[in-house]
Coordinates of C-alpha atoms and ligand atoms in Angstrom, one line a residue:
M646 CA 0.0 0.0 0.0
T647 CA 1.4 3.3 -1.2
I648 CA 1.4 6.7 0.4
G649 CA -0.1 9.3 -2.0
V650 CA 1.1 12.8 -1.8
F651 CA -0.1 15.8 -3.9
D652 CA 0.6 19.4 -4.4
S653 CA -0.1 22.1 -6.9
G654 CA 3.3 21.6 -8.3
V655 CA 6.9 20.8 -7.2
G656 CA 6.8 22.6 -3.8
G657 CA 5.3 19.5 -2.1
L658 CA 8.5 17.6 -2.9
T659 CA 9.9 19.3 0.2
V660 CA 7.2 17.3 2.1
L661 CA 7.9 14.1 0.1
R662 CA 11.6 14.5 1.0
A663 CA 10.8 14.6 4.7
L664 CA 8.3 11.7 4.4
R665 CA 11.0 9.6 2.7
R666 CA 13.4 10.4 5.4
E667 CA 10.9 9.5 8.1
L668 CA 9.6 6.4 6.4
P669 CA 12.4 5.1 4.2
G670 CA 10.9 1.7 3.5
R671 CA 7.6 2.9 2.3
D672 CA 6.4 3.4 -1.3
F673 CA 5.3 6.8 -2.4
I674 CA 3.3 8.2 -5.4
Y675 CA 3.5 12.0 -5.8
L676 CA 1.3 14.1 -8.0
G677 CA 2.1 17.7 -8.9
D678 CA -0.7 19.6 -10.6
T679 CA 1.8 21.7 -12.5
A680 CA -0.7 22.6 -15.2
R681 CA -2.9 24.5 -12.8
L682 CA -0.2 26.0 -10.5
P683 CA -0.5 28.3 -8.6
Y684 CA -3.4 27.3 -6.3
G685 CA -2.6 30.1 -4.0
T686 CA -4.2 32.9 -6.1
K687 CA -7.3 30.9 -7.0
S688 CA -10.7 30.9 -5.4
A689 CA -11.5 28.3 -2.7
A690 CA -14.1 26.7 -5.0
S691 CA -11.5 26.1 -7.7
V692 CA -8.9 24.8 -5.3
L693 CA -11.5 22.4 -3.8
R694 CA -12.3 21.1 -7.3
Y695 CA -8.6 20.7 -8.2
A696 CA -7.8 19.0 -4.9
E697 CA -10.7 16.5 -5.3
Q698 CA -9.5 15.6 -8.8
A699 CA -5.9 15.2 -7.6
A700 CA -7.0 13.1 -4.6
D701 CA -9.3 10.9 -6.8
A702 CA -6.4 10.2 -9.2
L703 CA -4.1 9.1 -6.4
V704 CA -6.7 7.1 -4.5
A705 CA -7.3 5.0 -7.6
H706 CA -3.8 3.6 -7.1
G707 CA -4.8 2.1 -3.7
L708 CA -3.4 4.1 -0.8
S709 CA -2.6 3.5 2.9
C710 CA -2.6 7.3 3.5
L711 CA -3.1 10.5 1.5
V712 CA -1.0 13.5 2.2
I713 CA -2.1 17.0 1.0
A714 CA 1.4 18.5 0.7
C715 CA 0.0 21.9 -0.3
N716 CA -1.0 24.5 2.3
T717 CA -3.6 26.1 0.1
A718 CA -5.3 22.8 -0.6
S719 CA -5.0 21.7 3.0
A720 CA -6.6 25.0 4.1
V721 CA -9.7 24.6 2.0
A722 CA -10.1 20.9 1.2
L723 CA -8.9 18.8 4.1
E724 CA -12.3 18.1 5.7
A725 CA -14.0 17.5 2.3
L726 CA -11.3 15.0 1.3
R727 CA -11.5 13.2 4.6
R728 CA -15.3 12.8 4.1
R729 CA -14.9 11.8 0.4
H730 CA -12.3 9.1 1.1
A731 CA -13.2 7.8 4.6
P732 CA -11.8 5.7 6.2
L733 CA -8.5 6.5 4.4
P734 CA -6.3 8.6 6.6
V735 CA -5.9 12.1 5.0
V736 CA -3.2 14.3 6.5
G737 CA -2.8 18.0 5.6
V738 CA 0.1 20.3 6.4
I739 CA -1.7 23.0 8.3
G740 CA -2.2 21.2 11.6
P741 CA 1.4 19.8 11.7
G742 CA 2.8 23.3 10.8
A743 CA 0.8 24.9 13.6
Q744 CA 2.2 22.2 16.0
A745 CA 5.8 23.0 14.9
A746 CA 5.2 26.7 15.3
V747 CA 3.6 26.5 18.8
A748 CA 6.4 24.1 20.0
A749 CA 9.1 26.5 18.9
S750 CA 7.5 29.7 20.3
A751 CA 8.3 31.0 23.8
S752 CA 6.4 34.3 23.5
G753 CA 3.3 32.9 21.7
R754 CA 3.8 35.5 19.0
I755 CA 3.9 33.7 15.7
A756 CA 4.0 35.1 12.1
V757 CA 2.8 33.0 9.3
I758 CA 3.8 33.6 5.6
A759 CA 1.8 31.8 3.0
T760 CA -0.2 32.2 -0.3
E761 CA -3.1 34.6 -0.6
G762 CA -5.5 31.6 -0.4
T763 CA -4.1 30.2 2.8
V764 CA -4.0 33.6 4.5
R765 CA -7.6 34.4 3.4
S766 CA -8.8 31.1 4.8
G767 CA -7.5 31.9 8.4
A768 CA -6.7 28.2 8.7
Y769 CA -3.3 28.7 10.4
E770 CA -4.7 31.2 12.9
A771 CA -7.4 28.7 13.8
A772 CA -5.0 25.7 14.1
I773 CA -2.5 27.7 16.2
R774 CA -5.2 29.0 18.5
R775 CA -6.6 25.5 19.0
L776 CA -3.2 24.5 20.4
R777 CA -2.5 27.8 22.2
P778 CA -5.6 30.0 22.7
Q779 CA -3.6 33.1 23.8
A780 CA -1.3 33.0 20.7
E781 CA -0.9 36.3 18.7
V782 CA -0.8 35.3 15.1
A783 CA 0.1 37.7 12.2
A784 CA -0.2 36.4 8.7
A785 CA 1.2 37.8 5.4
A786 CA 0.7 36.6 1.8
C787 CA 4.0 36.4 -0.1
P788 CA 2.9 35.2 -3.6
L789 CA 6.1 36.3 -5.3
F790 CA 8.1 33.8 -3.3
V791 CA 6.4 30.9 -5.2
A792 CA 7.7 32.4 -8.5
L793 CA 11.2 33.0 -7.1
A794 CA 11.4 29.5 -5.7
E795 CA 10.3 28.0 -9.1
E796 CA 12.8 30.1 -10.9
G797 CA 15.6 28.7 -8.6
W798 CA 16.3 32.2 -7.2
T799 CA 16.9 31.3 -3.6
E800 CA 19.6 33.8 -2.8
G801 CA 20.7 37.3 -3.9
E802 CA 19.7 40.9 -4.1
V803 CA 16.3 40.5 -5.7
V804 CA 15.4 37.7 -3.2
D805 CA 16.5 39.8 -0.2
L806 CA 14.5 42.8 -1.5
A807 CA 11.3 40.7 -1.9
I808 CA 11.7 39.2 1.6
R809 CA 12.2 42.6 3.2
R810 CA 9.2 44.0 1.4
Y811 CA 6.9 41.2 2.5
L812 CA 8.3 40.7 6.0
D813 CA 8.8 44.2 7.2
P814 CA 5.2 44.8 8.1
V815 CA 5.1 41.6 10.3
L816 CA 8.5 41.8 11.8
S817 CA 9.1 45.5 12.3
V818 CA 6.4 45.9 15.0
A819 CA 6.7 46.8 18.7
A820 CA 6.3 43.2 19.9
P821 CA 7.8 41.1 17.1
P822 CA 7.1 37.4 16.7
D823 CA 9.8 34.8 17.8
V824 CA 8.7 32.3 15.2
L825 CA 8.1 32.6 11.5
L826 CA 6.2 29.7 10.0
L827 CA 6.7 29.0 6.4
G828 CA 3.1 28.1 5.5
C829 CA 3.7 27.3 1.9
T830 CA 5.5 24.3 0.5
H831 CA 7.6 26.4 -1.9
F832 CA 9.1 28.5 0.9
P833 CA 11.6 26.0 2.5
V834 CA 14.0 26.5 -0.4
L835 CA 14.1 30.2 0.6
A836 CA 14.6 29.4 4.3
A837 CA 18.3 30.4 4.4
A838 CA 17.7 33.8 2.9
I839 CA 14.5 34.4 4.9
G840 CA 16.4 33.5 8.1
R841 CA 19.2 36.0 7.3
V842 CA 16.8 38.8 6.7
A843 CA 14.6 37.9 9.7
G844 CA 17.7 37.8 12.0
P845 CA 18.8 35.4 14.8
R846 CA 16.0 36.1 17.2
I847 CA 13.4 34.6 15.0
T848 CA 13.1 30.8 14.6
I849 CA 12.0 29.6 11.1
V850 CA 9.8 26.5 11.1
D851 CA 8.0 24.6 8.4
S852 CA 5.5 21.8 8.4
A853 CA 7.5 19.1 6.5
A854 CA 9.1 17.2 9.4
T855 CA 6.0 17.4 11.6
T856 CA 3.7 16.3 8.8
A857 CA 6.0 13.2 8.2
A858 CA 5.8 12.4 11.9
V859 CA 2.0 12.6 11.8
V860 CA 1.9 10.3 8.8
R861 CA 4.1 7.8 10.6
S862 CA 1.8 7.8 13.6
E863 CA -1.3 7.5 11.4
L864 CA 0.3 4.4 9.9
R865 CA 1.5 3.3 13.3
D866 CA 5.0 2.7 11.9
V867 CA 7.9 2.1 14.2
V868 CA 11.0 3.9 13.2
G869 CA 13.0 1.9 10.8
A870 CA 10.2 -0.6 10.0
S871 CA 10.0 -1.5 6.3
Q872 CA 6.5 -1.7 4.8
G873 CA 7.4 -1.6 1.1
C874 CA 10.5 -1.3 -1.1
G875 CA 11.2 2.5 -0.7
S876 CA 10.0 3.3 -4.3
M877 CA 8.9 6.7 -5.5
R878 CA 6.6 7.4 -8.5
L879 CA 6.3 10.9 -9.8
L880 CA 3.3 12.2 -11.7
A881 CA 2.7 15.7 -13.1
T882 CA -0.1 17.3 -15.1
D883 CA 2.3 19.4 -17.3
D884 CA 5.7 19.1 -18.9
A885 CA 7.9 16.3 -17.4
A886 CA 11.2 18.1 -18.3
R887 CA 10.3 21.2 -16.3
F888 CA 9.0 19.2 -13.4
A889 CA 12.3 17.2 -13.3
R890 CA 14.5 20.3 -13.6
V891 CA 12.7 22.5 -11.1
G892 CA 11.6 19.7 -8.8
A893 CA 15.2 18.4 -8.2
G894 CA 15.9 21.5 -6.0
F895 CA 12.8 20.8 -3.8
L896 CA 13.3 17.1 -3.5
G897 CA 17.0 17.5 -2.9
E898 CA 18.0 14.8 -5.4
A899 CA 18.2 14.5 -9.2
I900 CA 15.0 13.7 -11.1
T901 CA 15.2 12.5 -14.7
A902 CA 12.4 13.7 -17.1
G903 CA 11.9 10.0 -18.1
A904 CA 10.9 9.2 -14.6
V905 CA 8.0 11.7 -14.6
E906 CA 4.6 10.4 -15.9
V907 CA 2.3 13.1 -17.3
V908 CA -1.3 12.6 -16.4
D909 CA -4.5 14.4 -17.3
L910 CA -6.9 15.1 -14.4
G911 CA -9.8 16.2 -16.7
Ligands
LIG1083 N1 1.9 24.6 -2.9 C1 1.2 25.8 -2.6 C2 1.0 25.9 -1.1 O1 1.7 25.3 -0.3 C3 2.0 27.0 -3.1 C4 2.0 27.1 -4.6 C5 0.7 27.5 -5.1 O2 0.2 28.7 -5.0 O3 0.1 26.6 -5.7 O4 0.2 26.7 -0.7

């Protein structure tokens, strides 16, 4: 039984990377809906429809667990996908991201950066306040970070300027946050630059490692147990060559275009 993982594109490969590290013996199938990226600027109704189609395509392969490795889709479609595919465990990245942020924050002041759709949904604020009701949460949409990450621009002047422009309003306040949560699967590749601009007093967290831990506990795996052969299948809804080239930086290992199957979600 395979673990299915989907995202709007290649960003979710940062989550797949953490999953493969946490569950090395398991088999994975990843779907990147590159033809319809970005989800972050689309309406909730469109994202829900795309997420249902992506989930249906993966579930048809026979899954032990479905991971929504996209913050925007997790924010709007998690409950709907859980109902649609019950009793299949469906894990999103918002709850685990909130858990990581709350665990890392001493002050309870947390800033979340994400896509427009995720910020508009208020899903992170709700998830953080469920864990820590007194938390003060500031959220900022950083849509250009998705394009920078896709372009492979993870360092340099333009990147620093974009980071400053987006982060100044949330960080340059009287009582700044002590945690900055990367609430978008594309942002971990910018983490070093974001950390430098934010400064040493701010801890940067993302949801990849905590999501992988939640998936392991859903599957009741013990560390090191082998439940497959450690395979990875990659599907995309647009050009395989671009997925392979851009995706390698997110997955942290080379991808050959021949290894990417192009599928049509209808
Ligand atoms: N994967 C999306 C997310 O985590 C970011 C890219 C997009 O806007 O589709 O929200």
